[in-house]
XYZ file of C-alpha atoms in Angstrom:
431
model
C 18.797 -45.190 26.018
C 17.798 -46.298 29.777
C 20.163 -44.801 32.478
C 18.967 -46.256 35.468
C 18.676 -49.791 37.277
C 14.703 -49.562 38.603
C 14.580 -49.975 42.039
C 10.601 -50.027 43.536
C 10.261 -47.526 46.208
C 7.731 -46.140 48.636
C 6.127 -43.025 47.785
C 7.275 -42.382 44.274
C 8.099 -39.113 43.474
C 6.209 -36.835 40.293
C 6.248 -38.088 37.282
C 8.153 -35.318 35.829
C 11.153 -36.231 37.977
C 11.668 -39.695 36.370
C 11.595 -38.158 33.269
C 15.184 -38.602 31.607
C 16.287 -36.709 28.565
C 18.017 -40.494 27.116
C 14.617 -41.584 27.282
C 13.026 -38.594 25.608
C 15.320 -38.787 22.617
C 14.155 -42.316 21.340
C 10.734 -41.717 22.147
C 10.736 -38.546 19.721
C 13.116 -40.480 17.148
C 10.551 -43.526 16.532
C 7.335 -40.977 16.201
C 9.844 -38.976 13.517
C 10.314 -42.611 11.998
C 7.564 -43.968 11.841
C 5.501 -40.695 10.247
C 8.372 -40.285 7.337
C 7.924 -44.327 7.134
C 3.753 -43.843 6.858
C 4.338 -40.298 5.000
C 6.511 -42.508 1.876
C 3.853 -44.880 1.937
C 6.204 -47.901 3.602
C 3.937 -49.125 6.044
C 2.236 -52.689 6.101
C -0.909 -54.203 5.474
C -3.753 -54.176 8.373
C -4.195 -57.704 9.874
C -7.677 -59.792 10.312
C -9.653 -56.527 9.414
C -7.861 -53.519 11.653
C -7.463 -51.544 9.048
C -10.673 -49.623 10.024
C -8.226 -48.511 12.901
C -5.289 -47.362 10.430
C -5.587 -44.022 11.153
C -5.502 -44.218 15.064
C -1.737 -45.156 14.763
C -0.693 -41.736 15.683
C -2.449 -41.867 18.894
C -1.582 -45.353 19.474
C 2.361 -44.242 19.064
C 1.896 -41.281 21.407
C 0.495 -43.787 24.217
C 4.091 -45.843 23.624
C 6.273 -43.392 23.220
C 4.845 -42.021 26.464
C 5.115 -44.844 28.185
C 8.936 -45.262 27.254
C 9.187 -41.357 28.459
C 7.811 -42.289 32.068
C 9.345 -46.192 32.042
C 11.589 -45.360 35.185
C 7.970 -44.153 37.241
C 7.322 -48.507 37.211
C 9.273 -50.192 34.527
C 6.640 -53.367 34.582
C 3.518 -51.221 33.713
C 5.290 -49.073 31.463
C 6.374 -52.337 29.275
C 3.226 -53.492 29.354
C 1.299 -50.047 27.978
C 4.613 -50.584 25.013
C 3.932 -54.118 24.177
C 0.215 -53.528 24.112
C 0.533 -50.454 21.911
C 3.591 -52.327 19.775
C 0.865 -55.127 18.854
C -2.138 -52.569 17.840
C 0.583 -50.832 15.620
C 1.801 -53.980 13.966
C -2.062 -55.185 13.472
C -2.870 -51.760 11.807
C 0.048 -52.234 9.655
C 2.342 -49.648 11.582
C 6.426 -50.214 11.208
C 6.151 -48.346 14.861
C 5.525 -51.100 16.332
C 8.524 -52.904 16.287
C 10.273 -49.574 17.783
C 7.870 -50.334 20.401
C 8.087 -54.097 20.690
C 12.124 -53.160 20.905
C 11.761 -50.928 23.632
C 9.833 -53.048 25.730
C 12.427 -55.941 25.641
C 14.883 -53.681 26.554
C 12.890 -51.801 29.601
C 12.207 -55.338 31.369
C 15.949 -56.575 30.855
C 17.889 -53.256 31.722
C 15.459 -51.801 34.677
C 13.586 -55.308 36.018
C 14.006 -56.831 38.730
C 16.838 -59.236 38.702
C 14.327 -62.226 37.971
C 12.115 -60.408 35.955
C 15.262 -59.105 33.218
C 16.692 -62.699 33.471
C 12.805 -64.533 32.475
C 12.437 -61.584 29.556
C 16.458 -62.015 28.497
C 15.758 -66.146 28.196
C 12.172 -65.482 26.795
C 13.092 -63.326 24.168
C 15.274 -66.079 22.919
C 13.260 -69.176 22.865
C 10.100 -66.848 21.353
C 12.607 -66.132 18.503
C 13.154 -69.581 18.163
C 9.400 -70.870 18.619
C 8.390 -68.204 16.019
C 10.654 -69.352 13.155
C 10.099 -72.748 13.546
C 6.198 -72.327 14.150
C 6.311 -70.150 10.401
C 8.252 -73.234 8.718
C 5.764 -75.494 10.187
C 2.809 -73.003 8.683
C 3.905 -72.070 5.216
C 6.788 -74.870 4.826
C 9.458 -71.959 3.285
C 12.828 -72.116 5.146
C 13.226 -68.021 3.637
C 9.850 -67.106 5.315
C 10.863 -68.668 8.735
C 14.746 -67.651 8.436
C 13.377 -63.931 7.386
C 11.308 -63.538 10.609
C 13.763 -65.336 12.172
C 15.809 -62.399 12.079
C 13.169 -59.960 12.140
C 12.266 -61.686 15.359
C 16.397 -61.600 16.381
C 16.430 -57.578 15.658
C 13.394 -57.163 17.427
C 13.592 -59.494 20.510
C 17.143 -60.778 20.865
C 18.863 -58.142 20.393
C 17.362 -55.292 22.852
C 17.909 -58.172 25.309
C 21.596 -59.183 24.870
C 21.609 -54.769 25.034
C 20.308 -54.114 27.807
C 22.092 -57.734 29.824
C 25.267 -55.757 28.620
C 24.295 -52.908 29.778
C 22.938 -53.581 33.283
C 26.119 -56.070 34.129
C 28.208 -53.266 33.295
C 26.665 -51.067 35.692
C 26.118 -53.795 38.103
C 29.981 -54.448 38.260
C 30.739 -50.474 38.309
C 28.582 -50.457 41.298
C 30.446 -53.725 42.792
C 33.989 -52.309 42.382
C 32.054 -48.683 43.664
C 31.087 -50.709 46.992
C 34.402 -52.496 46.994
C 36.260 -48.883 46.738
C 34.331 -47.527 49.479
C 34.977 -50.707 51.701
C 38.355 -50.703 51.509
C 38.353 -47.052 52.099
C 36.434 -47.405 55.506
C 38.720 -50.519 56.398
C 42.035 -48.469 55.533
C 39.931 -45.111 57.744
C 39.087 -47.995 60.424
C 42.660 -49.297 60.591
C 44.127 -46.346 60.735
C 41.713 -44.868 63.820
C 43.193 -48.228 65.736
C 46.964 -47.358 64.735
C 45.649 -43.654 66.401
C 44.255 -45.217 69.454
C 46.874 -47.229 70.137
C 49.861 -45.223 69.472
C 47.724 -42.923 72.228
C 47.580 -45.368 73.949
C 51.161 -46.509 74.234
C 52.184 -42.373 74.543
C 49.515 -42.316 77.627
C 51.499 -45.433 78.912
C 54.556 -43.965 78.230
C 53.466 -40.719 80.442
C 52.278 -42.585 83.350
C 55.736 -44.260 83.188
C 57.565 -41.350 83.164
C 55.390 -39.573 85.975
C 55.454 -42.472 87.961
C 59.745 -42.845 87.978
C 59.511 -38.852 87.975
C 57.710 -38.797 91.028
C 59.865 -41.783 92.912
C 63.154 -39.969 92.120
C 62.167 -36.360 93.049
C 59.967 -37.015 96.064
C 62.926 -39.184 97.703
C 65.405 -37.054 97.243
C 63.631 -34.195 98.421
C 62.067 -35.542 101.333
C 65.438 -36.476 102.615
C 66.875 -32.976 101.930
C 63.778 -31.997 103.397
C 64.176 -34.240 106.298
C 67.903 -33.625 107.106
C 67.456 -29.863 106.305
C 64.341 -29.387 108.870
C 66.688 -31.245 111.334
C 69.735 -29.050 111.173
C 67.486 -26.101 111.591
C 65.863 -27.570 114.932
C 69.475 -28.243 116.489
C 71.765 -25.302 115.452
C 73.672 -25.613 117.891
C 74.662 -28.850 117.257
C 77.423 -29.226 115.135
C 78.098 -32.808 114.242
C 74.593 -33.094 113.581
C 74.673 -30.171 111.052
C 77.419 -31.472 109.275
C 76.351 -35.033 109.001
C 72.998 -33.261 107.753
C 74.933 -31.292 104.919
C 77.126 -34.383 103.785
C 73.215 -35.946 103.249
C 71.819 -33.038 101.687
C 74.920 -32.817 99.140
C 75.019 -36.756 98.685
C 70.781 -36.627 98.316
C 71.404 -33.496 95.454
C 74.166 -35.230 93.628
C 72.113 -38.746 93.540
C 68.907 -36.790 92.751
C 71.054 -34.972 89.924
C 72.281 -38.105 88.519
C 69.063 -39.908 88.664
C 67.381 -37.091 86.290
C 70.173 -37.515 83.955
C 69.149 -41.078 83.447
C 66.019 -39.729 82.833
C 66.776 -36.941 80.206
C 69.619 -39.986 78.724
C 66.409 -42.100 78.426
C 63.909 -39.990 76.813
C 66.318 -38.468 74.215
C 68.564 -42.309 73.128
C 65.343 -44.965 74.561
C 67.766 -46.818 76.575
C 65.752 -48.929 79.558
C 66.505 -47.509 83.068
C 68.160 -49.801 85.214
C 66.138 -51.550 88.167
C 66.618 -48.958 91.130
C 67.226 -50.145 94.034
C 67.916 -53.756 96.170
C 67.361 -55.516 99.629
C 70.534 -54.843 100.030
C 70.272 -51.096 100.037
C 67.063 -50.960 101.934
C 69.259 -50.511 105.518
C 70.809 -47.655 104.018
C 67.756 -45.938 103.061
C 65.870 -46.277 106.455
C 69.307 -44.919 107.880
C 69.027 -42.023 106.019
C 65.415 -41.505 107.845
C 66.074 -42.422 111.017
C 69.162 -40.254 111.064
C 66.827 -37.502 111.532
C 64.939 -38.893 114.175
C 61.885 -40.680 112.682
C 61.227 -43.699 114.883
C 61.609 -46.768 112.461
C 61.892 -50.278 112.901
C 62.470 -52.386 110.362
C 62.135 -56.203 110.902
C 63.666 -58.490 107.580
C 62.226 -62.280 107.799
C 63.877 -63.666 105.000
C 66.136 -65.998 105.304
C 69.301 -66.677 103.149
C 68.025 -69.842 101.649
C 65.127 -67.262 100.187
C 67.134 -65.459 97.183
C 65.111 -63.233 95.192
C 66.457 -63.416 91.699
C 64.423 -60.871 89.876
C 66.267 -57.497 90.013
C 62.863 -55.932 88.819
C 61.202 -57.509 92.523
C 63.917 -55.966 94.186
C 63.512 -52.710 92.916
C 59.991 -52.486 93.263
C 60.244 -53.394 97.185
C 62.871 -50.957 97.208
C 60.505 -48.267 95.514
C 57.720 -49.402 97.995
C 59.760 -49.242 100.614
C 61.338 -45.136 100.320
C 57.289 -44.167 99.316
C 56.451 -45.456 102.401
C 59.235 -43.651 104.212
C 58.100 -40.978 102.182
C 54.511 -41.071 103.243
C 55.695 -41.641 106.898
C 58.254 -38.322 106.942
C 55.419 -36.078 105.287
C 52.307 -37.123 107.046
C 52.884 -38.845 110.601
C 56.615 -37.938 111.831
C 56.258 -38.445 115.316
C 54.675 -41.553 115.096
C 56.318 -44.873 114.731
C 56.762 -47.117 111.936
C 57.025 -51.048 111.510
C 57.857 -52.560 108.236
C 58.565 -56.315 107.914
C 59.608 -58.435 105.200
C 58.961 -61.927 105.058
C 58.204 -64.624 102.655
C 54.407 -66.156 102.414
C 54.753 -69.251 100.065
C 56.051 -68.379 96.905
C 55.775 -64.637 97.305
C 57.622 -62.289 99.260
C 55.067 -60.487 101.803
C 55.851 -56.704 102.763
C 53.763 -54.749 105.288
C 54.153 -51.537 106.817
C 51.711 -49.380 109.355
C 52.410 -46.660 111.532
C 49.517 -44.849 113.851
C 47.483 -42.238 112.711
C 46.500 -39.252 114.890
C 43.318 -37.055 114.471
C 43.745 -33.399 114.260
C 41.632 -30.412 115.621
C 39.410 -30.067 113.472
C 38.837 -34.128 113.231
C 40.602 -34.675 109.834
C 43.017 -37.424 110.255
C 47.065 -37.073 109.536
C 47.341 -39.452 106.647
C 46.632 -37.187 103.919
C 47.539 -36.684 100.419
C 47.288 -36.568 97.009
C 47.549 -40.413 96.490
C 50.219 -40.084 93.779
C 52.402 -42.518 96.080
C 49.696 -44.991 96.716
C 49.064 -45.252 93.051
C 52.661 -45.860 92.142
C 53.244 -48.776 94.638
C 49.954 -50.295 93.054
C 51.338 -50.122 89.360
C 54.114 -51.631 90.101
C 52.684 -54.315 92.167
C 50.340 -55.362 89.152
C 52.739 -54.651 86.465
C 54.609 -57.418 88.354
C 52.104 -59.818 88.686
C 51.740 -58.859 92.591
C 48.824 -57.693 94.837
C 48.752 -54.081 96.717
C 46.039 -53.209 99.338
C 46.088 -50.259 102.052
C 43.414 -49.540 104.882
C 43.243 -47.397 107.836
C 41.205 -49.158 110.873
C 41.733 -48.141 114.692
C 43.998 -45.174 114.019
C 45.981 -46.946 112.363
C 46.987 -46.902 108.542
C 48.371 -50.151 107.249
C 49.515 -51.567 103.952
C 50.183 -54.477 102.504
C 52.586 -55.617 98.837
C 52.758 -58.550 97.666
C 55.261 -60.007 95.024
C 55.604 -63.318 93.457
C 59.480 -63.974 93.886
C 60.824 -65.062 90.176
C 58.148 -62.030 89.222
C 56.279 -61.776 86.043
C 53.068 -63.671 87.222
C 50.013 -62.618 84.566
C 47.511 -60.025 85.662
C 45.078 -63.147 86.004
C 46.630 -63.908 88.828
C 46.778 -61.004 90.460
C 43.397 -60.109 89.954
C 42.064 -63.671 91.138
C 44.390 -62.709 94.365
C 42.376 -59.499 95.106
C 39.301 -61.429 94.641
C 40.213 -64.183 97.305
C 41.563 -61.499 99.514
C 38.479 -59.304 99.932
C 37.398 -58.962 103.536
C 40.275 -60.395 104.644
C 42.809 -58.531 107.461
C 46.127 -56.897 105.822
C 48.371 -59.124 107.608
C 46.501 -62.075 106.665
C 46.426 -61.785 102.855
C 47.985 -64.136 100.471
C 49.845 -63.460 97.099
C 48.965 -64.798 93.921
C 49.946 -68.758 93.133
């Protein structure tokens, strides 16, 4: 029986491709039929004179059965050339033609369109109905009209409640199909996000460690660096190469401890602590200027303005040693101002120092950046603003912190927007 829902398409392919072997087996089961049926003599009488035509039926039966072969080529024409050929068959008194009439039902139900097997399903009914009652009506005998009644049931009815069976089946196998293959892309989908963002948070997670990394070694090491470089320019000085070891030993055993924080965090997750206060900035410039750097340092804030939030502390502390940092490595015999004061409700830090041109024209402030890029994570992560600039041989930079801290990144972007084109010194925080 029919395989296949028909579906109209462009450019139909050979005939001989549509040819199924379900469909082939019927068609060669009703010509074996009906020839035993006409070889034992059980055929019926010609109608309104076709009997003139009685021995055409073999012909006739080819062109059906043909068409039921080929039925998936255009299922419409096909059940057409079968109800045509069923009628001839049943006027020359051919049984065939039921096959036929029976095969056309169930072609237009099972391989339609959806309107066209719903019309045939419904017509095939109320024809079987219309037919009985139109033979009681005729000859007046409830068996006449009951016995094609259920000719007209075997023939019509049936094929159609078939092939409706048939076709939903297949219609909800292809339903539950689709619905498989949906949730299968929206389980493949969610689990590409889960991917992303678990990269995500791991590429976080990196940048985080770099970033505290990078703050603990380059301090540490830029003071031994610092106190080491000025023991070797004084050797003779004695005092001044002890007090340069005691830093060098207390900058190592800090340095050490620090990266034991470090491994303690990575291997049991617990938070670092906030490094750093106000309160220990003094002792870090100290540890600069001890060596010789010309620093000045110029706090604004007065006791009335507490800053409550460890994590704004330690981030002005951070910004504070990377600029120390940036001012040992790149321009050590300049000088250095760094001021703290508060601007509204945000504290306002600014450093500069000059910047000299070399030889060859390159200036002194030069780097890989990793610094600069730290100090402006940290300012947004914190709701803050960060901006640096060199103009007249002169490098500047500006942080700015909201003092209870956690401000959204709204607000520090809509900061950076109002402070474009405005001078360093002159820039506000975010409200």
């Amino acid at each position: 029986m029919p395989a296949d829902t028909y579906t109209p398409a462009k450019g139909r392919p050979r005939l001989f491709h549509l040819m199924r072997y379900e469909d082939l087996g019927p068609a060669l089961v009703y010509v074996g039929i009906t020839w035993l049926l006409h070889a034992l003599s059980m055929s019926n009488d010609a109608l309104w004179g076709f009997s003139i035509f009685g021995g055409w039926w073999p012909v006739v039966l080819g062109v059906g059965c043909l068409a039921i072969i080929l039925r998936r080529w255009h299922a419409p024409t096909c059940a057409a050339v079968m109800a045509f050929t069923g009628i001839v068959l049943l006027l020359i008194g051919s049984t065939g033609g039921f096959f036929l009439i029976f095969e056309c039902i169930f072609t237009l139900v099972l391989l339609g369109g959806q309107r066209t097997s719903k019309l045939t399903e419904h017509g095939a009914l109320v024809l079987t109905l219309l037919l009985a009652v139109g033979m009681y009506f005729v000859t007046g005998s409830a068996g006449i009209s009951v016995t094609l009644g259920l000719a007209a049931t075997l023939t019509l009815v049936m094929p159609a409640q078939w092939a409706a069976n048939v076709r939903h089946a297949r219609e909800l196998a292809s339903s539950e199909a689709k619905t498989a293959a949906a949730v299968t892309e929206a389980a493949a989908a969610r689990a590409a996000a889960q991917d992303a963002e678990h990269e995500r948070l791991m590429t976080l997670e990196r940048s985080v460690m770099a970033r505290e990394v990078h703050d603990v070694l380059s301090a540490r090491l830029s003071a031994i660096a610092l106190q080491s470089g000025a023991a070797l320019n004084a050797p003779q000085n004695t005092a001044l190469n002890d007090r340069a070891m005691e830093q060098i030993r207390a900058q190592s055993v800090q340095g050490i401890e620090e990266l034991r924080t470090m491994i303690r965090l990575l291997h049991d997750g617990v938070p670092l602590e906030p490094a750093g206060t106000l309160a220990d900035v003094p002792a870090l410039i100290q540890t600069y200027s001890g060596t010789g750097l010309n620093i000045t340092y110029n706090n604004h804030l007065a006791p009335r303005d507490v800053i409550a939030h460890a994590l704004v502390q330690a981030t002005l502390y951070l910004s504070i040693n990377e600029v120390l940092i940036n001012f040992s490595k790149h321009a050590p015999d300049g000088e250095l101002t760094m001021e703290l004061a508060r601007l509204d409700d945000s504290v306002h830090f600014t450093a500069s120092n000059t910047v000299k041109d070399t030889h060859d024209g390159s200036r002194t402030m030069q780097g890989t950046g990793t610094g600069l890029r730290s100090m402006r994570a940290r300012a947004t992560e914190m709701g803050g603003f960060f901006d640096s600039a060199t103009e007249n041989n002169r490098f500047t930079l500006c942080v700015q912190l909201p003092i209870q801290g956690g401000l959204s990144t709204d607000a520090s972007d809509s900061a950076a927007e109002n402070n474009k084109g405005l001078p360093l010194a002159r820039r506000k925080a975010p409200q």
